[in-house]
PDB file of C-alpha atoms in Angstrom:
ATOM      1  CA  MET A  17      45.661  -5.564 -10.775  1.00  0.00           C
ATOM      2  CA  LYS A  18      44.195  -2.073  -9.844  1.00  0.00           C
ATOM      3  CA  LEU A  19      41.556  -2.235 -12.325  1.00  0.00           C
ATOM      4  CA  ILE A  20      40.402  -6.043 -10.966  1.00  0.00           C
ATOM      5  CA  PHE A  21      40.006  -4.174  -7.693  1.00  0.00           C
ATOM      6  CA  ALA A  22      38.576  -1.753  -9.038  1.00  0.00           C
ATOM      7  CA  ILE A  23      35.665  -3.684 -10.912  1.00  0.00           C
ATOM      8  CA  LEU A  24      35.359  -5.683  -7.192  1.00  0.00           C
ATOM      9  CA  VAL A  25      34.301  -2.338  -5.481  1.00  0.00           C
ATOM     10  CA  THR A  26      31.932  -1.864  -8.281  1.00  0.00           C
ATOM     11  CA  VAL A  27      30.257  -4.758  -7.919  1.00  0.00           C
ATOM     12  CA  MET A  28      30.421  -4.578  -4.200  1.00  0.00           C
ATOM     13  CA  LEU A  29      28.534  -0.731  -3.555  1.00  0.00           C
ATOM     14  CA  PHE A  30      25.951  -2.360  -6.678  1.00  0.00           C
ATOM     15  CA  ILE A  31      25.099  -5.070  -4.222  1.00  0.00           C
ATOM     16  CA  THR A  32      24.754  -3.590  -1.278  1.00  0.00           C
ATOM     17  CA  ASN A  33      22.865  -0.288  -2.210  1.00  0.00           C
ATOM     18  CA  THR A  34      20.366  -2.725  -4.634  1.00  0.00           C
ATOM     19  CA  VAL A  35      19.765  -5.232  -1.168  1.00  0.00           C
ATOM     20  CA  THR A  36      19.849  -2.088   0.900  1.00  0.00           C
ATOM     21  CA  ALA A  37      16.721   0.072  -1.903  1.00  0.00           C
ATOM     22  CA  GLN A  38      14.165  -2.478  -1.134  1.00  0.00           C
ATOM     23  CA  ASN A  39      14.444  -4.521   2.506  1.00  0.00           C
ATOM     24  CA  ASN A  40      11.552  -1.811   3.048  1.00  0.00           C
ATOM     25  CA  THR A  41       7.969  -2.618   4.564  1.00  0.00           C
ATOM     26  CA  ILE A  42       4.482  -0.678   4.350  1.00  0.00           C
ATOM     27  CA  THR A  43       2.715  -1.812   7.463  1.00  0.00           C
ATOM     28  CA  ALA A  44      -1.561  -0.511   7.154  1.00  0.00           C
ATOM     29  CA  THR A  45      -4.206  -1.188   9.646  1.00  0.00           C
ATOM     30  CA  VAL A  46      -7.421  -0.778   9.282  1.00  0.00           C
ATOM     31  CA  VAL A  47      -8.732   0.376  12.703  1.00  0.00           C
ATOM     32  CA  ASN A  48     -12.290   0.219  12.814  1.00  0.00           C
ATOM     33  CA  ILE A  49     -13.971  -2.032  10.609  1.00  0.00           C
ATOM     34  CA  THR A  50     -17.926  -2.338  11.544  1.00  0.00           C
ATOM     35  CA  SER A  51     -17.737  -6.390  11.268  1.00  0.00           C
ATOM     36  CA  ASP A  52     -16.067  -9.226  10.845  1.00  0.00           C
ATOM     37  CA  THR A  53     -17.284 -10.070   7.712  1.00  0.00           C
ATOM     38  CA  GLY A  54     -15.951 -10.471   4.606  1.00  0.00           C
ATOM     39  CA  LYS A  55     -12.011  -9.167   3.805  1.00  0.00           C
ATOM     40  CA  VAL A  56     -10.163  -6.010   3.838  1.00  0.00           C
ATOM     41  CA  ALA A  57      -8.933  -5.526   0.111  1.00  0.00           C
ATOM     42  CA  PHE A  58      -5.541  -3.076  -0.183  1.00  0.00           C
ATOM     43  CA  ALA A  59      -3.578  -1.717  -3.199  1.00  0.00           C
ATOM     44  CA  LEU A  60      -0.217  -0.025  -2.881  1.00  0.00           C
ATOM     45  CA  TYR A  61       0.094   2.107  -5.825  1.00  0.00           C
ATOM     46  CA  ASP A  62       2.152   4.639  -6.914  1.00  0.00           C
ATOM     47  CA  LYS A  63       1.659   8.176  -8.750  1.00  0.00           C
ATOM     48  CA  THR A  64       1.858   6.385 -11.995  1.00  0.00           C
ATOM     49  CA  ASN A  65      -0.589   2.948 -11.574  1.00  0.00           C
ATOM     50  CA  PHE A  66      -2.617   5.317  -9.258  1.00  0.00           C
ATOM     51  CA  ARG A  67      -6.055   3.356  -8.978  1.00  0.00           C
ATOM     52  CA  LEU A  68      -5.276   1.665 -11.927  1.00  0.00           C
ATOM     53  CA  LYS A  69      -2.952  -1.275 -11.465  1.00  0.00           C
ATOM     54  CA  PRO A  70      -1.371  -1.692  -7.740  1.00  0.00           C
ATOM     55  CA  LEU A  71       2.345  -2.376  -7.395  1.00  0.00           C
ATOM     56  CA  GLN A  72       1.273  -5.070  -5.036  1.00  0.00           C
ATOM     57  CA  SER A  73      -2.546  -6.095  -3.167  1.00  0.00           C
ATOM     58  CA  ASN A  74      -3.563  -8.451  -0.893  1.00  0.00           C
ATOM     59  CA  ASN A  75      -6.824  -9.079   0.702  1.00  0.00           C
ATOM     60  CA  VAL A  76      -6.768  -9.855   4.405  1.00  0.00           C
ATOM     61  CA  ILE A  77      -9.252 -11.546   7.314  1.00  0.00           C
ATOM     62  CA  ILE A  78     -10.012  -8.842   9.891  1.00  0.00           C
ATOM     63  CA  ASN A  79     -10.066  -9.664  13.536  1.00  0.00           C
ATOM     64  CA  LYS A  80     -11.891  -7.652  15.848  1.00  0.00           C
ATOM     65  CA  GLY A  81     -12.553  -5.066  13.296  1.00  0.00           C
ATOM     66  CA  LYS A  82      -8.733  -4.550  12.321  1.00  0.00           C
ATOM     67  CA  SER A  83      -7.452  -6.043   9.285  1.00  0.00           C
ATOM     68  CA  THR A  84      -3.651  -5.378   9.310  1.00  0.00           C
ATOM     69  CA  VAL A  85      -1.506  -5.714   5.805  1.00  0.00           C
ATOM     70  CA  THR A  86       2.301  -5.618   5.418  1.00  0.00           C
ATOM     71  CA  PHE A  87       4.043  -4.880   1.755  1.00  0.00           C
ATOM     72  CA  LYS A  88       7.592  -6.185   1.311  1.00  0.00           C
ATOM     73  CA  ASP A  89      10.892  -5.253  -0.905  1.00  0.00           C
ATOM     74  CA  ILE A  90       9.548  -1.472  -0.894  1.00  0.00           C
ATOM     75  CA  GLU A  91      12.186   0.464  -2.377  1.00  0.00           C
ATOM     76  CA  ALA A  92      12.689   4.729  -1.186  1.00  0.00           C
ATOM     77  CA  GLY A  93      10.007   6.496  -2.884  1.00  0.00           C
ATOM     78  CA  GLU A  94       5.664   7.950  -2.691  1.00  0.00           C
ATOM     79  CA  TYR A  95       3.066   5.363  -2.353  1.00  0.00           C
ATOM     80  CA  ALA A  96      -0.368   5.390  -1.484  1.00  0.00           C
ATOM     81  CA  ILE A  97      -2.991   2.740  -0.492  1.00  0.00           C
ATOM     82  CA  ILE A  98      -6.239   2.767  -0.667  1.00  0.00           C
ATOM     83  CA  CYS A  99      -8.513   0.205   1.150  1.00  0.00           C
ATOM     84  CA  PHE A 100     -12.098  -1.126   1.049  1.00  0.00           C
ATOM     85  CA  HIS A 101     -14.465  -3.596   3.223  1.00  0.00           C
ATOM     86  CA  ASP A 102     -15.184  -6.799   0.844  1.00  0.00           C
ATOM     87  CA  LYS A 103     -17.742  -7.518   2.714  1.00  0.00           C
ATOM     88  CA  ASN A 104     -19.814 -10.059  -0.064  1.00  0.00           C
ATOM     89  CA  GLU A 105     -15.794 -11.237  -0.245  1.00  0.00           C
ATOM     90  CA  ASN A 106     -16.062 -10.962  -4.399  1.00  0.00           C
ATOM     91  CA  SER A 107     -13.320  -9.416  -5.225  1.00  0.00           C
ATOM     92  CA  LYS A 108     -14.452  -5.958  -6.226  1.00  0.00           C
ATOM     93  CA  MET A 109     -15.875  -2.570  -4.453  1.00  0.00           C
ATOM     94  CA  ASP A 110     -19.667  -2.834  -4.658  1.00  0.00           C
ATOM     95  CA  PHE A 111     -21.711   0.560  -5.644  1.00  0.00           C
ATOM     96  CA  LYS A 112     -25.205   1.667  -5.464  1.00  0.00           C
ATOM     97  CA  THR A 113     -26.616   2.653  -8.748  1.00  0.00           C
ATOM     98  CA  ASN A 114     -26.496   6.079  -8.279  1.00  0.00           C
ATOM     99  CA  GLY A 115     -21.986   5.823  -8.257  1.00  0.00           C
ATOM    100  CA  MET A 116     -22.021   5.472  -4.334  1.00  0.00           C
ATOM    101  CA  PRO A 117     -20.600   3.379  -2.867  1.00  0.00           C
ATOM    102  CA  LEU A 118     -22.024   0.761  -1.342  1.00  0.00           C
ATOM    103  CA  GLU A 119     -19.203  -0.847   0.464  1.00  0.00           C
ATOM    104  CA  ASP A 120     -16.326   1.552   3.461  1.00  0.00           C
ATOM    105  CA  TYR A 121     -13.208   2.258   2.515  1.00  0.00           C
ATOM    106  CA  GLY A 122     -10.309   4.306   3.128  1.00  0.00           C
ATOM    107  CA  ALA A 123      -7.000   5.842   1.694  1.00  0.00           C
ATOM    108  CA  SER A 124      -3.469   6.604   3.236  1.00  0.00           C
ATOM    109  CA  ASN A 125      -3.691   9.862   5.023  1.00  0.00           C
ATOM    110  CA  ASN A 126      -7.356   9.011   5.638  1.00  0.00           C
ATOM    111  CA  ASN A 127      -7.836  12.154   3.697  1.00  0.00           C
ATOM    112  CA  MET A 128     -11.292  11.202   2.508  1.00  0.00           C
ATOM    113  CA  SER A 129     -12.777  13.822   0.479  1.00  0.00           C
ATOM    114  CA  PHE A 130     -16.183  13.342  -1.928  1.00  0.00           C
ATOM    115  CA  GLY A 131     -15.441  11.609  -4.744  1.00  0.00           C
ATOM    116  CA  PRO A 132     -12.223   8.491  -5.186  1.00  0.00           C
ATOM    117  CA  PRO A 133      -9.790   9.233  -3.361  1.00  0.00           C
ATOM    118  CA  LYS A 134      -6.768  11.794  -4.767  1.00  0.00           C
ATOM    119  CA  PHE A 135      -3.326   9.818  -4.826  1.00  0.00           C
ATOM    120  CA  GLU A 136      -1.665  13.606  -3.319  1.00  0.00           C
ATOM    121  CA  ASP A 137      -4.483  13.306  -0.619  1.00  0.00           C
ATOM    122  CA  ALA A 138      -2.984  10.287  -0.531  1.00  0.00           C
ATOM    123  CA  LYS A 139       0.983   9.756  -0.733  1.00  0.00           C
ATOM    124  CA  PHE A 140       3.400   9.177   2.017  1.00  0.00           C
ATOM    125  CA  SER A 141       7.332   8.365   1.500  1.00  0.00           C
ATOM    126  CA  VAL A 142       9.899   6.239   1.843  1.00  0.00           C
ATOM    127  CA  THR A 143      12.786   6.579   2.561  1.00  0.00           C
ATOM    128  CA  ASP A 144      15.361   3.878   4.850  1.00  0.00           C
ATOM    129  CA  LYS A 145      12.599   3.009   7.298  1.00  0.00           C
ATOM    130  CA  ASN A 146      10.335   0.603   7.390  1.00  0.00           C
ATOM    131  CA  VAL A 147       5.924   2.959   7.036  1.00  0.00           C
ATOM    132  CA  PHE A 148       3.313   2.284   9.759  1.00  0.00           C
ATOM    133  CA  LEU A 149       0.112   3.337   9.213  1.00  0.00           C
ATOM    134  CA  GLU A 150      -3.305   4.262   9.845  1.00  0.00           C
ATOM    135  CA  ILE A 151      -6.123   3.830   8.129  1.00  0.00           C
ATOM    136  CA  LYS A 152      -9.940   4.744   9.144  1.00  0.00           C
ATOM    137  CA  PHE A 153     -13.113   4.168   7.149  1.00  0.00           C
TER     138      PHE A 153
END
């Protein structure tokens, strides 16, 4: 009887931890888009996949110079968001021949030094609360 009780308690703790560990959300809003043409492409990364393959991504419409995305079922950890204004909706960021971007872009923490965003500059933490970010191009 004690063994069955111990197994049930272990299973309940596992289920509780699993359910509560992945119910956080990250909501990011770009607040200074220059036109409502096109969409904003958002990508969520962790350190191991930064700028490679996003954990989650979404293309979001623009309304009155703002665009908001919500990433759901996020575990605790460190993340970064990169986004860009896909004005021509070709699902890629366009560049000049010299490598400079033709479309506006931004990253979490709004630390936009010269060159592509770096994880250390854009990272933020998710703990046991939902996260709300404001990103500027």
